[in-house]
Short mmCIF file of C-alpha atoms in Angstrom, two decimals:
data_model
loop_
_atom_site.label_atom_id
_atom_site.label_comp_id
_atom_site.label_asym_id
_atom_site.label_seq_id
_atom_site.Cartn_x
_atom_site.Cartn_y
_atom_site.Cartn_z
CA MET A 24 0.01 0.03 -0.01
CA SER A 25 1.21 3.46 -0.76
CA THR A 26 1.23 6.02 2.02
CA PRO A 27 3.51 9.04 2.61
CA GLN A 28 6.18 8.74 5.34
CA LEU A 29 6.22 12.27 6.78
CA ALA A 30 7.94 11.61 10.08
CA THR A 31 10.07 9.16 12.00
CA PHE A 32 7.86 7.82 14.68
CA LYS A 33 8.93 6.53 18.09
CA VAL A 34 6.79 3.99 19.93
CA PRO A 35 5.54 4.80 23.41
CA ALA A 36 7.66 3.74 26.33
CA VAL A 37 6.77 0.16 27.47
CA GLU A 38 6.59 -1.23 30.98
CA ASN A 39 5.67 -4.65 32.31
CA GLU A 40 1.96 -5.05 32.90
CA PRO A 41 1.12 -4.47 36.61
CA MET A 42 -0.27 -7.68 38.10
CA ARG A 43 -3.38 -7.65 40.19
CA SER A 44 -3.63 -9.57 43.46
CA TYR A 45 -7.15 -11.08 43.39
CA ALA A 46 -7.30 -10.84 47.13
CA ALA A 47 -10.51 -11.69 48.87
CA GLY A 48 -13.04 -8.82 48.55
CA SER A 49 -11.12 -7.05 45.78
CA ALA A 50 -12.81 -5.69 42.67
CA GLU A 51 -10.67 -7.81 40.35
CA ARG A 52 -11.65 -10.96 42.17
CA LYS A 53 -15.33 -10.26 41.81
CA ALA A 54 -14.90 -9.44 38.15
CA LEU A 55 -13.04 -12.64 37.49
CA GLU A 56 -15.58 -14.72 39.52
CA ASP A 57 -18.41 -13.13 37.53
CA THR A 58 -16.73 -13.98 34.22
CA LEU A 59 -16.04 -17.52 35.30
CA ASN A 60 -19.62 -18.00 36.26
CA GLN A 61 -20.78 -16.59 32.93
CA MET A 62 -18.40 -18.83 31.09
CA LEU A 63 -19.64 -21.86 33.05
CA GLN A 64 -23.23 -21.10 31.99
CA GLU A 65 -22.36 -20.44 28.29
CA MET A 66 -20.02 -23.35 27.64
CA PRO A 67 -19.41 -25.44 25.66
CA TYR A 68 -18.53 -22.97 22.96
CA GLU A 69 -18.12 -23.81 19.28
CA VAL A 70 -14.78 -22.81 17.75
CA PRO A 71 -14.31 -22.77 13.99
CA CYS A 72 -11.16 -22.65 12.03
CA ILE A 73 -10.53 -19.04 10.79
CA VAL A 74 -9.21 -18.80 7.22
CA ASN A 75 -8.93 -15.45 5.46
CA GLY A 76 -10.88 -13.88 8.23
CA LEU A 77 -13.90 -16.14 7.84
CA PRO A 78 -15.08 -19.05 9.97
CA VAL A 79 -14.67 -22.47 8.52
CA LYS A 80 -16.69 -25.30 10.04
CA THR A 81 -15.44 -28.66 8.76
CA GLY A 82 -17.98 -30.71 10.78
CA LYS A 83 -15.17 -32.82 12.23
CA LEU A 84 -15.44 -31.88 15.85
CA ALA A 85 -13.11 -32.48 18.78
CA LYS A 86 -13.63 -31.40 22.38
CA GLN A 87 -11.44 -29.45 24.86
CA PRO A 88 -12.27 -31.01 28.21
CA VAL A 89 -12.21 -29.16 31.50
CA PRO A 90 -9.33 -30.97 33.37
CA SER A 91 -10.73 -30.09 36.84
CA HIS A 92 -14.09 -31.62 35.86
CA HIS A 93 -13.56 -33.95 32.96
CA ALA A 94 -17.30 -34.68 32.45
CA LEU A 95 -17.53 -31.10 31.08
CA HIS A 96 -15.85 -29.55 28.07
CA LEU A 97 -15.07 -25.90 27.45
CA CYS A 98 -15.49 -25.98 23.69
CA ALA A 99 -15.99 -28.09 20.64
CA TYR A 100 -13.69 -27.11 17.84
CA HIS A 101 -13.73 -27.88 14.15
CA GLU A 102 -10.60 -29.66 13.12
CA ALA A 103 -8.91 -28.39 10.02
CA ASP A 104 -8.98 -30.81 7.12
CA GLN A 105 -6.69 -31.01 4.10
CA SER A 106 -8.70 -28.52 1.98
CA THR A 107 -8.87 -26.00 4.95
CA VAL A 108 -5.07 -26.13 5.42
CA ALA A 109 -4.50 -25.69 1.72
CA SER A 110 -6.83 -22.63 1.67
CA ALA A 111 -5.08 -21.26 4.70
CA ILE A 112 -1.67 -21.55 3.10
CA ASP A 113 -2.87 -19.93 -0.12
CA GLY A 114 -4.57 -17.16 1.75
CA ALA A 115 -1.53 -16.47 3.91
CA LEU A 116 0.71 -16.26 0.87
CA SER A 117 -1.82 -13.86 -0.89
CA ALA A 118 -1.98 -11.64 2.22
CA LYS A 119 1.77 -11.35 2.64
CA ALA A 120 2.68 -8.62 0.17
CA GLU A 121 0.27 -6.09 1.54
CA TRP A 122 0.97 -6.97 5.17
CA GLU A 123 4.76 -6.65 4.78
CA ALA A 124 4.31 -3.34 2.90
CA MET A 125 2.16 -1.81 5.66
CA PRO A 126 4.19 0.97 7.27
CA TRP A 127 5.90 -0.13 10.38
CA ASN A 128 4.14 2.43 12.65
CA ASP A 129 0.80 0.98 11.57
CA ARG A 130 1.80 -2.59 12.24
CA ALA A 131 3.14 -1.44 15.65
CA ALA A 132 -0.16 0.29 16.44
CA ILE A 133 -2.12 -2.85 15.74
CA PHE A 134 -0.13 -4.86 18.19
CA LEU A 135 -0.07 -2.08 20.85
CA ARG A 136 -3.83 -1.96 20.54
CA ALA A 137 -3.98 -5.74 20.99
CA ALA A 138 -2.00 -5.35 24.21
CA GLU A 139 -4.59 -2.89 25.53
CA LEU A 140 -7.45 -5.25 24.70
CA VAL A 141 -5.65 -8.15 26.51
CA SER A 142 -4.90 -6.14 29.64
CA GLY A 143 -8.26 -4.35 29.66
CA LYS A 144 -11.38 -5.38 27.85
CA TYR A 145 -10.68 -9.12 27.56
CA ARG A 146 -8.52 -9.62 30.65
CA TYR A 147 -10.94 -11.62 32.68
CA LYS A 148 -12.28 -13.59 29.80
CA LEU A 149 -8.79 -14.79 28.85
CA MET A 150 -8.03 -15.67 32.38
CA ALA A 151 -11.34 -17.56 32.83
CA ALA A 152 -10.65 -19.57 29.68
CA THR A 153 -7.19 -20.37 30.95
CA MET A 154 -8.47 -21.42 34.37
CA LEU A 155 -11.16 -23.61 33.08
CA GLY A 156 -9.48 -25.06 30.02
CA GLN A 157 -5.93 -25.28 31.19
CA GLY A 158 -6.35 -25.69 34.91
CA LYS A 159 -4.49 -22.63 36.17
CA ASN A 160 -5.43 -20.84 39.46
CA ALA A 161 -6.19 -17.21 39.42
CA TRP A 162 -2.61 -16.03 40.07
CA GLN A 163 -1.09 -18.30 37.45
CA ALA A 164 -3.69 -17.21 34.94
CA GLU A 165 -3.01 -13.57 35.77
CA ILE A 166 0.71 -13.83 35.25
CA ASP A 167 0.19 -15.70 32.02
CA ALA A 168 -2.89 -14.76 30.08
CA ALA A 169 -3.03 -11.08 31.27
CA ALA A 170 0.45 -9.94 32.15
CA GLU A 171 2.84 -12.00 30.01
CA LEU A 172 0.72 -11.89 26.91
CA SER A 173 0.49 -8.04 27.22
CA ASP A 174 4.19 -7.84 27.71
CA PHE A 175 4.98 -9.99 24.63
CA LEU A 176 2.88 -7.64 22.54
CA ARG A 177 4.25 -4.36 23.93
CA PHE A 178 7.91 -5.33 24.29
CA GLY A 179 7.70 -6.97 20.88
CA VAL A 180 6.94 -3.63 19.33
CA LYS A 181 9.78 -2.06 21.23
CA TYR A 182 12.24 -4.79 20.11
CA VAL A 183 11.26 -4.54 16.42
CA GLU A 184 11.75 -0.77 16.59
CA GLU A 185 15.24 -1.39 17.92
CA LEU A 186 15.85 -4.01 15.23
CA TYR A 187 14.93 -1.76 12.40
CA ALA A 188 17.07 1.01 13.85
CA GLN A 189 20.18 -1.20 13.54
CA GLN A 190 21.96 0.27 10.52
CA PRO A 191 25.63 0.25 9.15
CA PRO A 192 27.73 2.58 11.24
CA LYS A 193 29.87 3.77 8.26
CA ASN A 194 29.33 5.21 4.80
CA SER A 195 32.03 5.83 2.24
CA ALA A 196 32.20 9.22 0.59
CA GLY A 197 29.36 9.80 -1.71
CA ALA A 198 27.39 6.75 -0.72
CA TRP A 199 24.65 5.78 1.73
CA ASN A 200 24.46 2.24 3.23
CA ARG A 201 21.22 0.84 4.61
CA VAL A 202 19.84 -2.49 5.79
CA GLU A 203 16.17 -3.51 5.57
CA TYR A 204 14.78 -6.41 7.49
CA ARG A 205 12.46 -8.32 5.09
CA ALA A 206 9.89 -10.81 6.16
CA LEU A 207 10.82 -14.35 5.16
CA GLU A 208 9.83 -15.58 1.71
CA GLY A 209 6.87 -17.80 2.23
CA PHE A 210 4.74 -18.45 5.35
CA VAL A 211 5.52 -19.32 8.99
CA LEU A 212 4.00 -22.28 10.78
CA ALA A 213 3.32 -21.62 14.50
CA VAL A 214 2.67 -24.69 16.74
CA SER A 215 1.85 -23.63 20.26
CA PRO A 216 1.52 -25.53 23.57
CA PHE A 217 -1.23 -25.98 26.21
CA ASN A 218 0.61 -24.62 29.20
CA PHE A 219 0.86 -20.93 28.47
CA THR A 220 -1.83 -18.86 26.89
CA ALA A 221 0.73 -16.13 26.37
CA ILE A 222 2.97 -18.40 24.29
CA GLY A 223 -0.10 -19.12 22.14
CA GLY A 224 -0.17 -15.47 21.32
CA ASN A 225 3.56 -15.03 21.01
CA LEU A 226 4.34 -17.83 18.61
CA PRO A 227 2.23 -16.36 15.74
CA GLY A 228 2.70 -12.77 16.99
CA VAL A 229 6.46 -12.60 16.68
CA PRO A 230 6.70 -13.50 13.01
CA ALA A 231 3.60 -11.49 12.17
CA LEU A 232 4.98 -8.34 13.76
CA VAL A 233 7.90 -8.25 11.32
CA GLY A 234 5.70 -8.75 8.29
CA ASN A 235 5.27 -12.47 7.97
CA THR A 236 2.02 -14.33 7.54
CA VAL A 237 1.38 -17.27 9.74
CA LEU A 238 -0.49 -20.59 10.02
CA TRP A 239 -1.26 -21.08 13.77
CA LYS A 240 -2.02 -24.55 15.04
CA PRO A 241 -2.96 -24.26 18.64
CA SER A 242 -2.75 -27.05 21.23
CA PRO A 243 -6.00 -29.01 21.52
CA ALA A 244 -5.90 -28.40 25.25
CA ALA A 245 -5.72 -24.67 24.88
CA THR A 246 -8.03 -24.12 21.87
CA TYR A 247 -10.53 -21.75 23.40
CA SER A 248 -8.08 -19.37 25.13
CA ASN A 249 -6.11 -19.32 21.88
CA TYR A 250 -9.23 -18.64 19.82
CA LEU A 251 -9.96 -15.61 22.08
CA ILE A 252 -6.43 -14.37 21.26
CA TYR A 253 -7.07 -14.67 17.60
CA GLN A 254 -10.26 -12.68 18.05
CA ILE A 255 -8.41 -10.02 19.94
CA LEU A 256 -5.77 -9.71 17.21
CA ALA A 257 -8.44 -9.37 14.58
CA GLU A 258 -10.24 -6.71 16.61
CA ALA A 259 -6.99 -4.85 17.00
CA GLY A 260 -6.65 -4.74 13.28
CA VAL A 261 -4.55 -7.58 12.05
CA PRO A 262 -5.88 -8.10 8.54
CA ALA A 263 -7.58 -11.18 7.29
CA GLY A 264 -5.21 -13.90 6.15
CA VAL A 265 -2.16 -12.64 8.17
CA ILE A 266 -2.77 -15.19 10.93
CA GLN A 267 -4.72 -18.33 9.94
CA PHE A 268 -6.23 -20.23 12.85
CA VAL A 269 -6.16 -23.88 12.10
CA PRO A 270 -6.84 -26.20 15.12
CA GLY A 271 -6.78 -29.77 14.29
CA PRO A 272 -4.81 -33.09 14.50
CA PRO A 273 -1.14 -32.12 14.83
CA PRO A 274 0.36 -34.71 12.60
CA GLU A 275 -1.89 -33.91 9.68
CA VAL A 276 -2.00 -30.14 9.89
CA VAL A 277 1.81 -29.85 10.48
CA ALA A 278 2.84 -32.42 7.85
CA GLN A 279 0.79 -30.60 5.16
CA ALA A 280 2.33 -27.24 6.07
CA ILE A 281 5.95 -28.38 6.18
CA SER A 282 5.67 -30.16 2.90
CA HIS A 283 4.65 -27.02 1.02
CA PRO A 284 7.37 -25.36 -1.17
CA SER A 285 6.64 -21.95 0.48
CA PHE A 286 7.15 -23.12 4.02
CA ALA A 287 9.67 -20.67 5.50
CA ALA A 288 9.88 -21.21 9.23
CA LEU A 289 8.65 -23.24 12.17
CA HIS A 290 7.94 -21.46 15.47
CA PHE A 291 7.39 -24.31 17.98
CA THR A 292 6.92 -24.87 21.70
CA GLY A 293 6.21 -28.49 22.77
CA SER A 294 7.78 -31.80 23.39
CA THR A 295 11.37 -32.68 22.50
CA PHE A 296 10.28 -35.85 20.76
CA ILE A 297 7.91 -33.98 18.44
CA PHE A 298 10.39 -31.13 17.75
CA LYS A 299 13.20 -33.61 16.83
CA LYS A 300 10.73 -35.41 14.47
CA LEU A 301 9.67 -32.11 12.79
CA TRP A 302 13.35 -31.15 12.37
CA LYS A 303 13.98 -34.50 10.59
CA ASP A 304 10.93 -34.09 8.47
CA ILE A 305 11.95 -30.64 7.39
CA ALA A 306 15.33 -31.81 6.53
CA ALA A 307 13.86 -34.60 4.36
CA ASN A 308 11.84 -31.94 2.55
CA VAL A 309 14.68 -29.46 2.07
CA ASP A 310 14.80 -29.97 -1.71
CA LYS A 311 11.16 -28.90 -2.06
CA TYR A 312 11.62 -25.50 -0.43
CA LYS A 313 12.49 -22.14 -2.01
CA GLY A 314 14.92 -21.51 0.79
CA TYR A 315 16.27 -23.05 3.96
CA PRO A 316 13.51 -22.86 6.57
CA ARG A 317 14.27 -21.33 9.91
CA ILE A 318 13.59 -23.71 12.76
CA VAL A 319 12.87 -22.02 16.19
CA GLY A 320 11.84 -24.23 19.06
CA GLU A 321 11.60 -24.40 22.84
CA THR A 322 10.95 -27.93 24.25
CA GLY A 323 11.44 -29.60 27.50
CA GLY A 324 13.61 -29.26 30.60
CA LYS A 325 14.80 -31.34 33.55
CA ASN A 326 15.39 -28.33 35.66
CA PHE A 327 17.42 -28.25 38.91
CA HIS A 328 17.91 -26.52 42.18
CA VAL A 329 21.23 -27.00 43.86
CA ILE A 330 21.37 -26.05 47.58
CA HIS A 331 24.69 -25.35 48.97
CA LYS A 332 25.41 -25.65 52.68
CA SER A 333 25.57 -21.87 52.96
CA ALA A 334 22.03 -21.35 51.54
CA GLU A 335 19.41 -19.62 53.51
CA VAL A 336 17.01 -22.44 54.33
CA ARG A 337 13.60 -20.75 54.39
CA ASN A 338 14.10 -18.97 51.09
CA ALA A 339 15.43 -22.14 49.42
CA VAL A 340 12.48 -24.23 50.73
CA PHE A 341 9.78 -21.75 49.61
CA GLN A 342 11.44 -21.15 46.15
CA THR A 343 11.63 -24.96 45.80
CA ILE A 344 7.91 -25.35 46.50
CA ARG A 345 6.92 -22.65 44.02
CA GLY A 346 9.44 -23.78 41.42
CA GLY A 347 8.13 -27.43 41.51
CA PHE A 348 4.52 -27.15 42.27
CA GLU A 349 3.11 -23.96 40.69
CA TYR A 350 0.77 -24.95 37.94
CA GLN A 351 1.28 -28.58 38.99
CA GLY A 352 4.84 -28.64 37.58
CA GLN A 353 3.57 -28.16 34.01
CA LYS A 354 5.91 -25.39 33.10
CA CYS A 355 8.81 -26.07 30.78
CA SER A 356 10.98 -24.37 33.41
CA ALA A 357 9.49 -26.30 36.43
CA LEU A 358 11.81 -27.77 39.04
CA SER A 359 12.04 -31.50 38.97
CA ARG A 360 15.42 -32.41 40.40
CA LEU A 361 16.74 -31.10 43.75
CA TYR A 362 20.29 -31.49 45.07
CA VAL A 363 20.61 -30.61 48.80
CA SER A 364 23.70 -30.38 51.07
CA SER A 365 23.48 -33.22 53.64
CA SER A 366 24.11 -30.86 56.55
CA LEU A 367 21.28 -28.58 55.48
CA TRP A 368 18.96 -31.46 54.69
CA SER A 369 19.31 -32.91 58.21
CA SER A 370 19.30 -29.57 60.06
CA GLY A 371 15.91 -28.23 58.98
CA PHE A 372 15.57 -28.25 55.19
CA LYS A 373 13.84 -31.58 54.96
CA ASP A 374 11.36 -30.94 57.86
CA LEU A 375 10.50 -27.51 56.70
CA LEU A 376 10.03 -28.65 53.09
CA LEU A 377 7.66 -31.48 54.04
CA SER A 378 5.75 -29.48 56.59
CA GLU A 379 5.08 -26.66 54.10
CA ILE A 380 4.15 -29.01 51.28
CA ALA A 381 1.58 -30.61 53.61
CA LYS A 382 -0.26 -27.29 53.63
CA ILE A 383 -0.76 -27.25 49.88
CA LYS A 384 -4.41 -27.49 48.80
CA VAL A 385 -5.22 -29.24 45.63
CA GLY A 386 -8.49 -28.93 43.73
CA SER A 387 -10.55 -26.94 41.27
CA PRO A 388 -9.21 -23.52 40.21
CA LEU A 389 -12.70 -22.16 40.97
CA ASP A 390 -11.86 -22.47 44.70
CA PHE A 391 -9.38 -19.63 45.09
CA SER A 392 -7.80 -21.21 48.16
CA ASN A 393 -6.34 -24.03 46.11
CA PHE A 394 -2.66 -23.55 45.38
CA MET A 395 -2.61 -26.40 42.90
CA GLY A 396 -5.14 -27.56 40.26
CA PRO A 397 -5.38 -30.48 37.87
CA VAL A 398 -2.87 -31.77 35.37
CA ILE A 399 -3.97 -31.20 31.83
CA GLY A 400 -5.62 -34.49 30.99
CA ARG A 401 -5.71 -38.28 31.07
CA PRO A 402 -2.48 -38.87 29.21
CA ALA A 403 -0.60 -36.56 31.63
CA TYR A 404 -2.21 -38.08 34.72
CA ASP A 405 -1.30 -41.64 33.69
CA LYS A 406 2.26 -40.62 32.66
CA ILE A 407 2.97 -38.83 35.95
CA THR A 408 1.50 -41.61 38.17
CA ASP A 409 3.43 -44.15 36.21
CA PHE A 410 6.73 -42.24 36.79
CA ILE A 411 5.99 -42.24 40.53
CA GLN A 412 5.46 -45.93 40.50
CA LYS A 413 8.66 -46.52 38.52
CA ALA A 414 10.58 -44.43 40.97
CA LYS A 415 9.24 -46.47 43.92
CA ASP A 416 9.99 -49.75 42.09
CA ALA A 417 13.53 -48.56 41.66
CA GLY A 418 14.03 -47.90 45.32
CA GLY A 419 12.97 -44.26 45.59
CA GLU A 420 11.29 -43.24 48.86
CA VAL A 421 8.13 -41.15 48.56
CA LEU A 422 8.41 -38.67 51.45
CA ILE A 423 5.10 -36.96 50.74
CA GLY A 424 2.42 -37.18 48.07
CA GLY A 425 2.62 -39.96 45.44
CA THR A 426 -1.11 -40.30 45.03
CA GLY A 427 -3.76 -38.97 42.66
CA ASP A 428 -7.51 -38.79 42.27
CA ASP A 429 -9.08 -38.89 38.78
CA SER A 430 -12.59 -39.46 39.74
CA ARG A 431 -13.74 -35.96 38.88
CA GLY A 432 -10.62 -34.18 37.66
CA TYR A 433 -7.02 -35.12 37.04
CA PHE A 434 -5.54 -34.24 40.44
CA ILE A 435 -2.09 -35.35 41.70
CA GLN A 436 -0.74 -34.58 45.09
CA PRO A 437 2.60 -32.61 45.32
CA THR A 438 5.20 -35.30 45.50
CA ILE A 439 8.73 -35.52 46.93
CA ILE A 440 10.77 -38.60 46.06
CA LEU A 441 14.12 -39.25 47.90
CA THR A 442 16.62 -41.15 45.85
CA LYS A 443 20.07 -42.54 46.57
CA ASP A 444 20.73 -42.92 42.92
CA PRO A 445 21.43 -39.66 41.23
CA ASN A 446 20.85 -41.25 37.82
CA SER A 447 17.47 -42.79 38.72
CA ILE A 448 14.64 -42.41 36.14
CA THR A 449 12.93 -39.37 37.77
CA MET A 450 16.25 -37.61 37.92
CA ARG A 451 16.82 -38.09 34.15
CA GLU A 452 13.52 -38.04 32.33
CA GLU A 453 11.06 -35.11 31.98
CA ILE A 454 7.85 -35.72 33.93
CA PHE A 455 5.91 -32.48 33.47
CA GLY A 456 4.03 -32.86 36.69
CA PRO A 457 4.15 -32.11 40.38
CA VAL A 458 7.06 -34.43 41.23
CA ILE A 459 10.43 -33.36 42.66
CA THR A 460 13.19 -35.97 43.13
CA VAL A 461 15.74 -35.13 45.87
CA TYR A 462 19.33 -36.30 45.95
CA VAL A 463 21.23 -35.44 49.15
CA TYR A 464 24.96 -34.95 48.57
CA ASP A 465 27.83 -34.89 51.01
CA ASP A 466 28.98 -31.41 51.67
CA ALA A 467 32.54 -32.24 50.62
CA ASN A 468 31.30 -33.46 47.22
CA TYR A 469 29.77 -30.06 46.14
CA GLU A 470 31.97 -29.74 42.97
CA GLN A 471 31.36 -33.43 41.98
CA THR A 472 27.65 -32.81 42.48
CA LEU A 473 27.79 -29.91 40.10
CA GLU A 474 29.38 -32.16 37.42
CA LEU A 475 26.59 -34.70 38.08
CA ILE A 476 23.99 -32.11 37.49
CA ASP A 477 25.65 -31.03 34.22
CA ASN A 478 25.82 -34.59 32.91
CA THR A 479 22.67 -36.28 34.16
CA SER A 480 20.11 -34.81 31.70
CA PRO A 481 20.13 -34.02 28.01
CA TYR A 482 18.18 -30.82 28.78
CA ALA A 483 19.48 -27.42 29.50
CA LEU A 484 16.62 -25.06 30.18
CA THR A 485 16.63 -23.58 33.63
CA GLY A 486 18.41 -24.04 36.95
CA ALA A 487 18.84 -22.25 40.28
CA ILE A 488 21.80 -22.01 42.65
CA PHE A 489 21.23 -21.23 46.31
CA ALA A 490 24.22 -20.09 48.34
CA THR A 491 25.30 -17.16 50.40
CA ASP A 492 28.89 -18.14 49.91
CA ARG A 493 29.88 -16.20 46.76
CA LYS A 494 32.70 -18.54 45.88
CA ALA A 495 30.29 -21.47 46.00
CA LEU A 496 27.83 -19.55 43.81
CA LEU A 497 30.55 -18.66 41.26
CA THR A 498 31.88 -22.22 41.22
CA ALA A 499 28.42 -23.57 40.38
CA THR A 500 27.66 -20.88 37.76
CA ASN A 501 30.96 -21.74 35.96
CA LYS A 502 30.61 -25.49 36.13
CA LEU A 503 26.98 -25.28 35.03
CA ARG A 504 27.49 -22.71 32.28
CA ASN A 505 25.97 -24.87 29.59
CA ALA A 506 23.47 -26.73 31.81
CA ALA A 507 20.80 -24.02 31.69
CA GLY A 508 19.87 -21.17 29.39
CA ASN A 509 18.24 -19.38 32.32
CA VAL A 510 20.03 -19.57 35.69
CA TYR A 511 18.88 -18.08 38.90
CA TYR A 512 20.79 -17.18 42.05
CA ASN A 513 18.83 -17.60 45.30
CA GLU A 514 15.58 -17.53 43.20
CA LYS A 515 13.43 -20.35 41.84
CA CYS A 516 14.04 -21.66 38.37
CA THR A 517 10.69 -20.49 36.96
CA GLY A 518 9.06 -17.15 36.27
CA ALA A 519 11.04 -15.48 33.50
CA VAL A 520 9.58 -12.03 32.80
CA VAL A 521 9.46 -10.40 29.32
CA GLY A 522 11.91 -7.70 29.09
CA GLN A 523 13.80 -8.82 32.16
CA GLN A 524 14.91 -12.50 31.69
CA PRO A 525 14.96 -13.55 28.06
CA PHE A 526 13.88 -17.19 28.01
CA GLY A 527 15.16 -20.25 26.31
CA GLY A 528 17.50 -23.17 26.73
CA ALA A 529 19.91 -25.24 24.56
CA ARG A 530 20.93 -28.84 24.27
CA ALA A 531 17.72 -30.92 24.04
CA SER A 532 15.63 -27.92 25.36
CA GLY A 533 15.58 -26.03 22.13
CA THR A 534 17.32 -23.56 19.96
CA ASN A 535 17.67 -20.93 22.70
CA ASP A 536 16.45 -17.97 20.64
CA LYS A 537 15.27 -16.15 23.72
CA ALA A 538 11.63 -15.34 23.69
CA GLY A 539 10.93 -12.05 25.34
CA SER A 540 14.00 -10.36 23.78
CA ILE A 541 15.09 -8.80 20.50
CA SER A 542 16.90 -12.07 19.68
CA ILE A 543 13.83 -13.94 18.68
CA PHE A 544 12.92 -11.41 15.94
CA TYR A 545 16.17 -11.95 14.03
CA ARG A 546 14.96 -15.48 13.27
CA PHE A 547 11.99 -14.34 11.35
CA VAL A 548 13.62 -11.64 9.12
CA SER A 549 16.00 -11.86 6.22
CA ALA A 550 18.22 -8.81 6.05
CA ARG A 551 18.95 -7.04 2.76
CA SER A 552 21.88 -4.71 2.46
CA ILE A 553 21.43 -1.67 0.26
CA LYS A 554 24.15 0.63 -0.99
CA GLU A 555 23.29 3.80 -2.89
CA ASN A 556 26.00 5.58 -4.78
CA PHE A 557 25.58 9.35 -5.35
CA VAL A 558 28.73 10.02 -7.47
CA GLY A 559 29.35 8.13 -10.71
CA LEU A 560 32.60 6.68 -11.94
CA GLU A 561 34.44 8.48 -14.68
CA ASP A 562 36.76 5.62 -15.59
CA PHE A 563 37.06 1.89 -14.84
CA GLN A 564 40.85 2.05 -14.33
CA TYR A 565 42.49 1.91 -10.87
CA PRO A 566 45.12 4.50 -10.01
CA SER A 567 47.56 1.58 -9.55
CA ASN A 568 47.05 0.75 -13.29
CA SER A 569 48.75 4.00 -14.30
CA ILE A 570 52.35 3.88 -15.64
#
């Protein structure tokens, strides 16, 4: 589109979204409770595919259950079929030229407006959908669906402004050097997870913000909250066809997208197994593509806390409880392996840990007094309880928890397993549930334990070091330099904030492209260098050619 550029605009200053407390008697709690009650009365909702801005109802319906009450379902959604995906790809490619050509300040304004809709008009509706559909309590829904999603949108605009401002520092006489950051040639496939509503918005949002068009396949277990995000983006002004919403069976939808010649990039959050398979499938298709697709992924973690003998016990205990049991341990960054100094373990850490865990209430997110809710569904429930049994069979001692109740919802008690084998199954394999395995190490073996932490798991997402002894802290951070993409000192291994702690890990945990920072945007642009010459040559000969 042609429009005059009559000024250089600067985006408004951005700040992290202030979080509300939802304390008893507060206005925000009442507003959230009212929205939850309304949603309970209105559900199940019907969710179509959205292609070129229009609803597509394929008639092939799947349900998103309510994990805290599995007899109910939040929505029934139409699964994208082959023709729907084909239309979505064609529409995305058709929409790309106009979207990429839209002036940057207009694209920025759309996403800034979306942030205001998330944090204002639709805040409680997004939270209610996240609580019912994904099993989060009010606080976890607030920091995710309201705060982090708003932050992704606002800070994304700030980072792209900074990206576009990065220009060559030098120009030779009579010339002007410039760099433009083109959208990728083709379309982007975004495959988002169940556990963060905000990630659902960020995976299509990042590539779209820099001019790409996107096929978005949401997680079946987060369909409704993600559909709300799509509607918010459309209301904010994202044109039809720029983001195509195609829920459906992952193998079929994804396989069709990555086999298309115009497939340009994958933006993925999910399991390590699926990510590795997609990487192989993309490699097998490489001769089909116009270019080499970008592959951006964040997968699993086997995240650790190491507690040095100098650690402050109360802080380490409470940080451990939050790190392991917030959102039922279903965060990529959640704590699952705990290494504790023997002197600390026997002098108060163990007793305080178990006594505080015993206070945790587990139940429906609709009861605001519950710290923990359900795990996401039957497969997760069965997998987690099976891991607990395998740990017991291998000689692990369940100190607390270890049980579940699936009669109404998928509830598992917060579980601590004590192992004498630092390479036992629950120290090595990702569980994605409320299970922490503890290994107590001899104080004299601190450095050997750090080597153990580094070598036990193929993952390298998050970790935390608890010590008041600075030398011990520095020793750990150096020995564990490659064991985590996000490391925390005297702070739990979860809770990265956009604009504060760029998030991502390496090894089997992903490509470490750092969501929530400028780094992620580089992956979805293809730079073009431009040199403009103002003074013509008068001869082709070099001075050195003269005799």
